Short mmCIF file of C-alpha atoms in Angstrom, two decimals:
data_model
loop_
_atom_site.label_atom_id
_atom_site.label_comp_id
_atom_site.label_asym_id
_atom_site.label_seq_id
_atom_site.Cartn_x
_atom_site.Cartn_y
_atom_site.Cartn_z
CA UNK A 1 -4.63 -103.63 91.08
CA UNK A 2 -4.92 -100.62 89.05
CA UNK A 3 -1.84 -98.28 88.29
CA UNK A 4 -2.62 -95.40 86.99
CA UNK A 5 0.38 -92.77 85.78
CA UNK A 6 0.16 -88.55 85.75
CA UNK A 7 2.15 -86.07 84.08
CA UNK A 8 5.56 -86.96 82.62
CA UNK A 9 5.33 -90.23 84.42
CA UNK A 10 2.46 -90.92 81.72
CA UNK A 11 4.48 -89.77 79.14
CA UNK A 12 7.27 -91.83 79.80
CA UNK A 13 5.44 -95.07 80.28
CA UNK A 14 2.56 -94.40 77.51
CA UNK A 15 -0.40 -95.06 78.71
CA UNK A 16 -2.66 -93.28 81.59
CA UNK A 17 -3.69 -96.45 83.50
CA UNK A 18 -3.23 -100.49 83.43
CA UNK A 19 -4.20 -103.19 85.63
CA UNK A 20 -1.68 -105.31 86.99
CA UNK A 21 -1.50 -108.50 88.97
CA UNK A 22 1.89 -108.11 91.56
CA UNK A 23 2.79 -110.04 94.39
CA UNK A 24 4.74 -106.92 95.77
CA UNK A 25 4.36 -106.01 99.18
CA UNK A 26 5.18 -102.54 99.05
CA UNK A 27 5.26 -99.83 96.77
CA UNK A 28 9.14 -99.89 96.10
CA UNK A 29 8.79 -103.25 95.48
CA UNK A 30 6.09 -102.68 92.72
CA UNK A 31 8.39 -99.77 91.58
CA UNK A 32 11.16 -102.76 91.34
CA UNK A 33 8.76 -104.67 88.98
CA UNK A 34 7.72 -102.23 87.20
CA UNK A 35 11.36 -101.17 86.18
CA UNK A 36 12.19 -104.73 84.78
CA UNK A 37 9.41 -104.87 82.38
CA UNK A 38 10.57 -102.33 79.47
CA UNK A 39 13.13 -99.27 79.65
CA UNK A 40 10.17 -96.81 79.00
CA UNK A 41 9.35 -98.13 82.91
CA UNK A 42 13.00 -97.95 84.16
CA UNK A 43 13.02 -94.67 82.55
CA UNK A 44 9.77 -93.39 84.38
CA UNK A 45 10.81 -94.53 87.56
CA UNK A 46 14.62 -93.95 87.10
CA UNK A 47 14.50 -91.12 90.30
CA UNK A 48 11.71 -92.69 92.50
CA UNK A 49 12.76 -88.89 94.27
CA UNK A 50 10.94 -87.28 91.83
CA UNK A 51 8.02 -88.81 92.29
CA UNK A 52 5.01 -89.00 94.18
CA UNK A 53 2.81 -91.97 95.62
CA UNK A 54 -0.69 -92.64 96.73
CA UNK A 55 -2.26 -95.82 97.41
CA UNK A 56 -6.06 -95.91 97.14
CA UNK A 57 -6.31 -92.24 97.03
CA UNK A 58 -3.99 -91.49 100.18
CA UNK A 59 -0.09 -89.64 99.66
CA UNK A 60 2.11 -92.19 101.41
CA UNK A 61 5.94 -93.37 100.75
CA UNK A 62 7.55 -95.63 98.45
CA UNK A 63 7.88 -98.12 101.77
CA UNK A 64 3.88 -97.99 102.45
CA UNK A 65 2.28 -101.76 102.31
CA UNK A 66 -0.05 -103.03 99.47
CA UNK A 67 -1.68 -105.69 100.69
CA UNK A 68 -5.60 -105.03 100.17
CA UNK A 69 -4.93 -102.07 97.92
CA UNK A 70 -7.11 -101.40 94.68
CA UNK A 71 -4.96 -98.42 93.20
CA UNK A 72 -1.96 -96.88 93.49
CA UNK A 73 -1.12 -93.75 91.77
CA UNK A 74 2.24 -92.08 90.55
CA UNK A 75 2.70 -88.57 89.38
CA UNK A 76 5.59 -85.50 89.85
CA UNK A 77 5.34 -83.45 93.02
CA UNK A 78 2.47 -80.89 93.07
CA UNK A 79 3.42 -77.21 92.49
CA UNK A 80 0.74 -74.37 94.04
CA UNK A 81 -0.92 -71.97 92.07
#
C-alpha cells in the first residue's frame, strides 16, 4: 500500500510517500502502526484531529476499512481561498 504524507504531516515524518506492507484493518489502526515505528511518526500523528484521511482518493474517517486499498493519504484540513 502506498502512504503518501502532505503539508506539515510531510514535514514531520520526512518523506512525501512510502510503501508499506500492514495488516491493519482500518485506518486508525494503520495510524497505530505507524506511531510505533519512530517519534517523527508519533509526532505526525500525535492529534489524529488535526488531520485528514483519504483512502484511494476518497475523504473518509480514521474508522474507514482498508482491505483492498492501494493508497491512503494524510494531510491538515483544507482551508478555501
Amino acid at each position: 500500500m502506498d502512504v503518501l504524507y502532505f503539508a506539515w504531516v510531510r514535514e514531520r515524518i520526512g518523506l512525501p510517500k512510502e510503501r508499506i506492507d500492514t495488516a491493519a484493518a482500518t485506518v486508525a489502526d494503520l495510524v497505530e502502526e505507524l506511531r510505533t515505528r519512530e517519534p517523527r511518526y508519533a509526532a505526525a500523528f500525535a492529534d489524529i484531529s488535526a488531520l485528514r484521511v483519504a483512502v484511494d482518493q476518497q475523504l473518509t474517517d480514521f474508522d474507514a476499512p482498508l482491505a483492498g486499498a492501494r493508497e491512503v493519504a494524510f494531510f491538515p484540513p483544507m482551508t478555501g481561498g
